[in-house]
Short mmCIF file of C-alpha atoms and ligand atoms in Angstrom, two decimals:
data_model
loop_
_atom_site.label_atom_id
_atom_site.label_comp_id
_atom_site.label_asym_id
_atom_site.label_seq_id
_atom_site.Cartn_x
_atom_site.Cartn_y
_atom_site.Cartn_z
CA MET U 1 91.87 188.11 89.34
CA GLU U 2 90.31 187.70 92.60
CA THR U 3 86.37 188.09 93.18
CA VAL U 4 84.83 190.33 95.44
CA VAL U 5 81.35 190.28 96.64
CA SER U 6 79.51 192.58 99.05
CA GLY U 7 76.00 193.99 99.66
CA ILE U 8 73.82 196.40 101.42
CA ARG U 9 70.12 195.91 102.60
CA PRO U 10 67.96 198.70 101.38
CA THR U 11 66.37 199.34 104.73
CA GLY U 12 67.14 203.00 104.78
CA ASN U 13 69.67 205.57 103.78
CA LEU U 14 73.31 204.87 103.82
CA HIS U 15 74.95 205.94 106.99
CA LEU U 16 78.50 206.67 108.13
CA GLY U 17 78.76 203.03 109.25
CA ASN U 18 77.93 201.68 105.95
CA TYR U 19 80.42 204.02 104.24
CA PHE U 20 83.37 203.44 106.39
CA GLY U 21 82.60 199.84 107.11
CA ALA U 22 81.91 198.74 103.51
CA VAL U 23 81.66 201.38 100.66
CA ARG U 24 85.09 202.89 101.36
CA ASN U 25 86.47 199.26 100.81
CA PHE U 26 84.42 199.09 97.50
CA LEU U 27 85.96 202.20 96.03
CA LYS U 28 89.52 201.06 96.79
CA MET U 29 88.99 197.64 95.34
CA GLN U 30 86.97 198.32 92.32
CA ALA U 31 89.94 198.73 89.90
CA ASP U 32 91.99 195.83 91.11
CA TYR U 33 89.40 192.98 91.55
CA ASN U 34 86.33 191.47 89.83
CA CYS U 35 83.85 193.36 91.97
CA TYR U 36 80.01 192.54 92.54
CA PHE U 37 78.35 195.04 94.63
CA PHE U 38 74.65 194.48 95.25
CA ILE U 39 71.65 195.82 96.85
CA ALA U 40 70.16 193.01 99.09
CA ASP U 41 66.55 193.57 98.55
CA TRP U 42 65.53 189.95 99.50
CA HIS U 43 67.39 190.38 102.54
CA SER U 44 65.53 193.54 103.44
CA LEU U 45 62.21 191.61 103.43
CA THR U 46 62.90 190.24 106.83
CA THR U 47 61.43 193.56 108.31
CA HIS U 48 58.48 193.56 106.05
CA PRO U 49 59.06 196.99 104.25
CA LYS U 50 55.73 198.67 102.88
CA PRO U 51 55.24 197.47 99.25
CA GLY U 52 55.13 201.04 98.23
CA ASP U 53 58.48 201.65 99.76
CA LEU U 54 60.54 198.83 98.40
CA HIS U 55 61.26 200.20 95.03
CA ASN U 56 62.23 203.61 96.27
CA ASN U 57 64.40 202.20 98.85
CA VAL U 58 66.35 200.25 96.20
CA ARG U 59 66.50 203.35 94.10
CA GLN U 60 67.94 205.35 96.86
CA VAL U 61 70.77 202.87 97.88
CA LEU U 62 71.63 202.54 94.08
CA ALA U 63 71.96 206.35 93.83
CA GLU U 64 74.07 206.36 97.08
CA TYR U 65 76.25 203.62 95.77
CA LEU U 66 77.05 205.67 92.69
CA ALA U 67 77.24 208.92 94.34
CA CYS U 68 79.97 207.53 96.60
CA GLY U 69 82.02 206.74 93.71
CA ILE U 70 81.33 203.16 92.77
CA ASP U 71 81.95 202.95 89.11
CA PRO U 72 79.54 200.72 86.97
CA GLU U 73 82.12 200.43 84.30
CA LYS U 74 84.47 198.86 86.83
CA ALA U 75 82.34 197.00 89.38
CA THR U 76 79.37 195.09 88.59
CA ILE U 77 76.51 196.80 90.56
CA PHE U 78 73.25 194.93 90.71
CA ILE U 79 69.87 194.31 92.50
CA GLN U 80 69.85 190.93 94.19
CA SER U 81 66.20 190.13 93.09
CA ASP U 82 67.20 190.70 89.48
CA VAL U 83 69.38 187.49 89.80
CA LYS U 84 66.87 184.69 90.12
CA GLU U 85 69.76 182.22 90.09
CA ILE U 86 70.49 183.24 93.67
CA ALA U 87 67.07 182.06 94.82
CA GLU U 88 67.45 178.52 93.27
CA PHE U 89 70.91 178.22 94.91
CA TYR U 90 69.61 179.39 98.12
CA LEU U 91 66.92 176.73 98.33
CA LEU U 92 69.93 174.24 97.50
CA MET U 93 72.12 175.64 100.32
CA ASN U 94 69.24 175.42 102.88
CA MET U 95 69.40 171.67 102.63
CA ASN U 96 72.74 171.74 104.29
CA ALA U 97 72.27 174.35 106.90
CA TYR U 98 71.33 173.15 110.34
CA LEU U 99 68.70 174.80 112.69
CA GLY U 100 71.01 174.45 115.66
CA GLU U 101 73.81 176.54 114.11
CA LEU U 102 71.23 178.99 112.73
CA TYR U 103 69.50 179.39 115.91
CA ARG U 104 72.85 180.11 117.73
CA THR U 105 73.95 182.83 115.18
CA THR U 106 74.20 186.24 117.30
CA SER U 107 72.63 188.31 114.50
CA PHE U 108 69.53 185.98 114.51
CA LYS U 109 69.32 186.28 118.37
CA ASP U 110 69.67 190.07 118.29
CA LYS U 111 67.05 190.46 115.56
CA ALA U 112 64.59 188.03 117.46
CA ARG U 113 64.86 190.28 120.38
CA GLN U 114 64.40 193.40 118.34
CA GLN U 115 61.37 192.15 116.58
CA PRO U 116 59.63 189.53 118.69
CA GLU U 117 56.52 189.83 116.89
CA ASN U 118 58.23 188.96 113.61
CA VAL U 119 60.77 186.14 114.04
CA ASN U 120 60.22 184.78 110.55
CA ALA U 121 62.19 182.07 108.90
CA GLY U 122 63.95 184.30 106.62
CA LEU U 123 65.63 185.86 109.75
CA LEU U 124 66.91 182.39 110.69
CA THR U 125 68.21 181.47 107.26
CA TYR U 126 69.88 185.07 106.65
CA PRO U 127 73.37 183.56 106.97
CA VAL U 128 72.36 181.00 104.30
CA LEU U 129 71.11 183.62 101.80
CA MET U 130 74.27 185.76 102.55
CA ALA U 131 76.35 182.80 102.01
CA THR U 132 74.62 182.12 98.75
CA ASP U 133 75.09 185.73 97.54
CA ILE U 134 78.93 185.44 98.07
CA ILE U 135 79.83 181.95 96.77
CA ILE U 136 77.51 182.15 93.87
CA HIS U 137 80.25 184.37 92.33
CA LYS U 138 83.01 182.31 94.00
CA ALA U 139 83.99 185.24 95.85
CA ASN U 140 87.59 185.27 97.55
CA LYS U 141 87.17 188.51 99.65
CA VAL U 142 84.31 190.17 101.37
CA PRO U 143 84.57 193.79 102.43
CA VAL U 144 82.26 194.11 105.45
CA GLY U 145 82.06 195.81 108.65
CA LYS U 146 82.88 193.99 111.95
CA ASP U 147 79.21 193.46 112.58
CA GLN U 148 79.23 190.85 109.74
CA GLU U 149 82.24 188.82 110.93
CA GLN U 150 80.06 185.83 112.29
CA ASN U 151 77.89 185.68 109.34
CA LEU U 152 80.84 185.52 107.20
CA GLU U 153 82.29 182.60 109.19
CA MET U 154 79.01 180.86 108.58
CA ALA U 155 79.45 181.46 104.75
CA ARG U 156 82.83 180.07 105.05
CA LYS U 157 81.58 177.12 106.90
CA PHE U 158 78.76 176.49 104.33
CA ALA U 159 81.26 176.76 101.47
CA ARG U 160 83.51 174.06 103.07
CA ARG U 161 80.58 171.84 103.70
CA PHE U 162 79.53 171.98 99.86
CA ASN U 163 83.04 171.37 98.96
CA ASN U 164 83.16 168.33 101.23
CA MET U 165 80.03 166.84 99.99
CA TYR U 166 80.32 167.56 96.36
CA GLY U 167 83.88 168.40 95.48
CA ASP U 168 86.15 171.54 95.77
CA ILE U 169 84.45 174.25 93.89
CA PHE U 170 84.29 177.15 96.16
CA PRO U 171 87.05 179.45 97.52
CA GLU U 172 86.61 180.37 101.21
CA PRO U 173 85.51 183.88 101.32
CA LYS U 174 87.64 185.98 103.72
CA PRO U 175 86.70 189.27 105.31
CA PHE U 176 88.60 192.10 103.94
CA THR U 177 89.73 195.81 104.21
CA PHE U 178 91.79 197.35 101.57
CA ASP U 179 94.47 198.63 103.93
CA GLY U 180 94.81 195.37 105.68
CA ALA U 181 93.56 196.96 109.03
CA ASP U 182 90.90 195.17 111.22
CA LEU U 183 87.12 195.36 110.07
CA ILE U 184 85.72 198.34 111.57
CA LYS U 185 82.63 198.98 113.47
CA VAL U 186 81.45 202.76 113.42
CA PRO U 187 79.68 203.70 116.81
CA GLY U 188 76.35 205.42 117.18
CA LEU U 189 75.87 208.86 118.64
CA ASP U 190 73.47 207.52 121.28
CA GLY U 191 76.30 205.80 123.08
CA SER U 192 75.59 202.48 121.47
CA GLY U 193 78.26 200.33 120.01
CA LYS U 194 77.01 200.30 116.39
CA MET U 195 75.64 202.89 114.08
CA GLY U 196 72.81 201.21 112.06
CA LYS U 197 69.85 201.85 109.87
CA SER U 198 67.44 199.90 112.12
CA GLU U 199 69.13 201.26 115.20
CA GLY U 200 67.67 204.89 114.21
CA ASN U 201 71.09 206.33 115.38
CA GLY U 202 72.78 207.14 112.01
CA VAL U 203 74.29 210.15 110.48
CA PHE U 204 73.20 209.68 106.93
CA LEU U 205 74.92 210.65 103.82
CA VAL U 206 71.86 212.67 102.65
CA ASP U 207 71.56 214.47 106.01
CA GLU U 208 71.60 218.17 105.65
CA ASP U 209 74.25 220.14 107.50
CA LYS U 210 71.85 221.46 110.19
CA VAL U 211 70.60 218.07 110.99
CA ILE U 212 74.12 216.60 111.26
CA ARG U 213 75.05 219.50 113.71
CA LYS U 214 71.75 218.62 115.71
CA LYS U 215 72.54 214.96 115.78
CA VAL U 216 76.24 215.48 116.87
CA MET U 217 75.41 218.20 119.46
CA ARG U 218 72.97 215.68 121.15
CA ALA U 219 75.45 212.94 121.18
CA VAL U 220 75.57 211.26 124.69
CA THR U 221 78.83 211.96 126.80
CA ASP U 222 79.51 212.08 130.41
CA SER U 223 80.17 214.79 132.86
CA GLY U 224 83.84 215.03 132.01
CA PRO U 225 87.14 213.50 133.09
CA THR U 226 88.18 214.41 136.79
CA GLU U 227 91.51 212.51 136.68
CA GLU U 228 94.46 212.76 134.30
CA ASN U 229 94.49 209.97 131.58
CA GLN U 230 91.25 208.66 132.88
CA GLU U 231 89.55 205.73 130.85
CA LYS U 232 86.84 206.97 128.77
CA ALA U 233 83.04 205.89 129.20
CA GLU U 234 81.77 204.13 126.03
CA ALA U 235 79.79 207.00 124.87
CA VAL U 236 82.75 209.33 124.91
CA GLN U 237 85.04 206.69 123.34
CA ASN U 238 82.48 206.50 120.48
CA LEU U 239 82.99 210.35 119.99
CA PHE U 240 86.71 209.78 119.74
CA THR U 241 86.11 206.83 117.45
CA LEU U 242 84.12 208.91 114.99
CA MET U 243 86.74 211.84 115.06
CA LYS U 244 89.34 209.33 114.22
CA ILE U 245 87.54 208.08 110.99
CA VAL U 246 86.43 211.69 109.85
CA SER U 247 88.81 214.19 111.27
CA GLN U 248 92.38 215.00 110.48
CA PRO U 249 95.10 213.32 112.99
CA ASP U 250 96.15 216.40 114.50
CA VAL U 251 92.62 217.43 115.26
CA LEU U 252 91.98 214.03 117.12
CA ALA U 253 95.41 214.38 118.99
CA HIS U 254 94.57 217.64 120.16
CA TYR U 255 91.15 216.37 121.79
CA GLU U 256 93.02 213.47 123.18
CA THR U 257 95.36 215.81 124.95
CA VAL U 258 92.63 217.81 126.43
CA TYR U 259 90.84 214.97 127.47
CA ASN U 260 93.70 213.59 129.25
CA ASN U 261 94.57 216.80 131.01
CA CYS U 262 90.92 217.22 131.93
CA SER U 263 90.48 220.56 130.15
CA ILE U 264 88.17 219.22 127.49
CA ARG U 265 84.92 220.92 126.55
CA TYR U 266 82.71 218.31 124.89
CA GLY U 267 80.82 221.17 123.13
CA ASP U 268 83.91 222.26 121.27
CA MET U 269 84.76 218.70 120.42
CA LYS U 270 81.15 218.09 118.98
CA LYS U 271 81.33 221.38 117.06
CA GLN U 272 84.39 220.28 115.39
CA LEU U 273 83.27 216.71 114.83
CA ALA U 274 79.95 217.97 113.29
CA GLU U 275 82.07 220.31 110.80
CA ASP U 276 84.25 217.46 109.85
CA ILE U 277 81.32 215.06 109.08
CA ILE U 278 79.69 217.82 107.13
CA GLY U 279 82.79 218.39 105.17
CA PHE U 280 82.62 214.67 104.02
CA VAL U 281 79.03 214.27 103.67
CA ALA U 282 77.81 217.56 101.94
CA PRO U 283 79.46 216.84 98.57
CA VAL U 284 78.14 213.35 98.61
CA ARG U 285 74.77 214.45 99.39
CA GLU U 286 74.80 216.84 96.37
CA ARG U 287 75.62 213.89 94.15
CA ILE U 288 72.94 211.54 95.50
CA LEU U 289 70.29 214.13 94.88
CA ASP U 290 71.25 214.43 91.21
CA ILE U 291 71.76 210.78 90.61
CA TYR U 292 68.41 209.73 92.42
CA ASN U 293 66.53 211.92 89.99
CA ASN U 294 68.27 210.51 86.83
CA GLU U 295 65.89 207.46 86.27
CA ALA U 296 67.37 206.80 82.79
CA TYR U 297 70.74 206.45 84.13
CA LEU U 298 69.67 204.29 87.25
CA HIS U 299 67.91 202.10 84.72
CA GLN U 300 70.96 201.69 82.60
CA VAL U 301 73.21 200.94 85.60
CA ALA U 302 70.85 198.32 86.95
CA SER U 303 70.17 196.48 83.82
CA MET U 304 73.90 196.26 82.87
CA GLY U 305 74.66 195.00 86.29
CA ALA U 306 71.92 192.37 86.32
CA GLU U 307 73.13 190.99 83.11
CA LYS U 308 76.65 190.64 84.22
CA ALA U 309 75.70 189.29 87.53
CA ARG U 310 73.37 186.78 86.03
CA GLU U 311 76.07 185.50 83.63
CA SER U 312 78.34 184.67 86.63
CA ALA U 313 75.57 183.47 88.85
CA SER U 314 74.20 181.04 86.09
CA LYS U 315 77.59 179.51 85.42
CA THR U 316 77.89 178.64 89.22
CA LEU U 317 74.43 177.39 89.45
CA LYS U 318 74.90 174.84 86.32
CA GLU U 319 78.05 173.56 88.04
CA VAL U 320 76.21 173.04 91.24
CA GLN U 321 73.22 171.51 89.85
CA SER U 322 75.52 168.96 87.94
CA LEU U 323 77.35 168.32 91.12
CA ILE U 324 74.27 167.52 93.17
CA GLY U 325 73.29 165.24 90.49
CA PHE U 326 70.46 167.08 88.39
CA ARG U 327 70.30 165.93 84.77
CA SER U 328 67.88 167.23 82.27
CA PHE U 329 65.96 164.81 80.03
P1 ATP Z 1 70.33 197.10 109.07
O1 ATP Z 1 69.98 197.92 110.58
O2 ATP Z 1 68.97 197.03 108.35
O3 ATP Z 1 71.07 195.69 109.46
P2 ATP Z 1 72.78 198.32 108.76
O4 ATP Z 1 72.85 199.69 108.91
O5 ATP Z 1 73.48 197.33 109.54
O6 ATP Z 1 71.18 197.95 108.36
P3 ATP Z 1 73.59 196.55 106.55
O7 ATP Z 1 72.67 196.62 105.21
O8 ATP Z 1 73.13 195.38 107.40
O9 ATP Z 1 73.37 197.97 107.21
O10 ATP Z 1 74.99 196.49 106.38
C1 ATP Z 1 75.74 196.87 105.08
C2 ATP Z 1 77.07 196.85 105.22
O11 ATP Z 1 77.49 197.97 105.97
C3 ATP Z 1 77.77 195.72 105.84
O12 ATP Z 1 79.04 195.33 105.27
C4 ATP Z 1 77.93 196.06 107.39
O13 ATP Z 1 79.00 195.42 107.93
C5 ATP Z 1 78.41 197.57 106.99
N1 ATP Z 1 77.91 198.26 108.48
C6 ATP Z 1 76.73 198.50 108.86
N2 ATP Z 1 76.92 199.22 110.09
C7 ATP Z 1 78.16 199.32 110.30
C8 ATP Z 1 78.80 199.97 111.30
N3 ATP Z 1 78.10 200.59 112.28
N4 ATP Z 1 80.23 200.09 111.25
C9 ATP Z 1 80.72 199.45 110.16
N5 ATP Z 1 80.22 198.74 109.35
C10 ATP Z 1 78.75 198.77 109.23
MG1 MG Z 2 72.96 195.28 109.53
#
C-alpha cells in the first residue's frame, strides 16, 4: 500500500484554502492509503507564536482535522513535536542541503519579505524539515495545495540526493490530488492570489454565518464588465474560482452567463457565494466546537497517532543511521 504524508501548520484556524487544497484530499485517501496527517507545530515556530498560544493552536487544528472527517482509525493523525525522530533526521538532512538552493526558494524569499525583522534560520531550512517530514515515512504521495509545489520539488531533490549518497531507500514523493486534477490554489477575497492564515484574508471553518456574509460582501471586485465576454480582472476571477469550488455547477454557469452579457450584479453573486460557503462551513463549525471541548478524546487521538508515527519514523531513522555509518558501542 502506498504511503501518504501531509501536514498543516498550527498558525491559525483552517480556512477554505486548507480544506480544498489539502484536507479534502486527505478524506478521499484515508481509506486506500497508509496515511500520515500531522500538525506541524515545529514549522509554526518560524513566526514565533506566543508560548501561551502554541498548545491551543495545536488543539484547534487537531479538532478541525477531526471535524472535517479525518478518521483516526484509518489515518495516523499526529503532532510533529511528539515524534523526536523527525528532529534527529532533520539534523542529518541539513548536512546535505545547500545554502544556495535554500536562498533561492520562493517561499523563503516571500517570508523574508513579509517578516524582515525575523529572517531566522528555520525559515531558510523550512524545505529541509518539510522533506524530512515526508521521507521519514517513505511517502509516495503528498496531497498539498499549489503553493507547496516548489517545496515538494525540493523534497524530491533531497530524497534523490540521499539515495545517491547512501543507497536507494526513499521513493520520490509526488504531489497528489485524489481526482487526478491539478493542484489547486484557493484565492483570497482581498483580490490576492492565495487565501492564507498569515495573509489574514481567510474564510475560516469556524467563522459564524454573519462573519462569512460580511467577508464575502466586502470582497474586492471591479466596476463591472462593459463589453461582452470581457476578460475578468484578478479579483473578479477569484470570486468565480471560489464559486467553482463551493457552488453547484449550474449556479456558476448562471453567473458566467450574466458576466459575459454584462448584466451581472456582483452583489447578487456575492450573496449566493456567501450562502454556498455557509452551507459548507456551518455543519463543520458545529463539529469543531464539540470536538475542541472533548479533551479526553483529543488526548486519546494524539497519543495513538504519536505511537504509530514514532514506530514508522524510528524504523526509517535506524536505517538512515546505519547507512550513514553510525554504529553503537
Ligand atoms: P501560513 O500562512 O501559516 O503558511 P497557510 O494558510 O498557507 O498558512 P499551511 O499550513 O502553510 O497553510 O498549509 C497547509 C496546507 O494547506 C498545505 O497543503 C497548503 O498547500 C494548503 N493550502 C494553504 N493555503 C492554500 C490555498 N490558498 N489554496 C490551496 N491550498 C492551500
Ligand atoms: Mg503556507
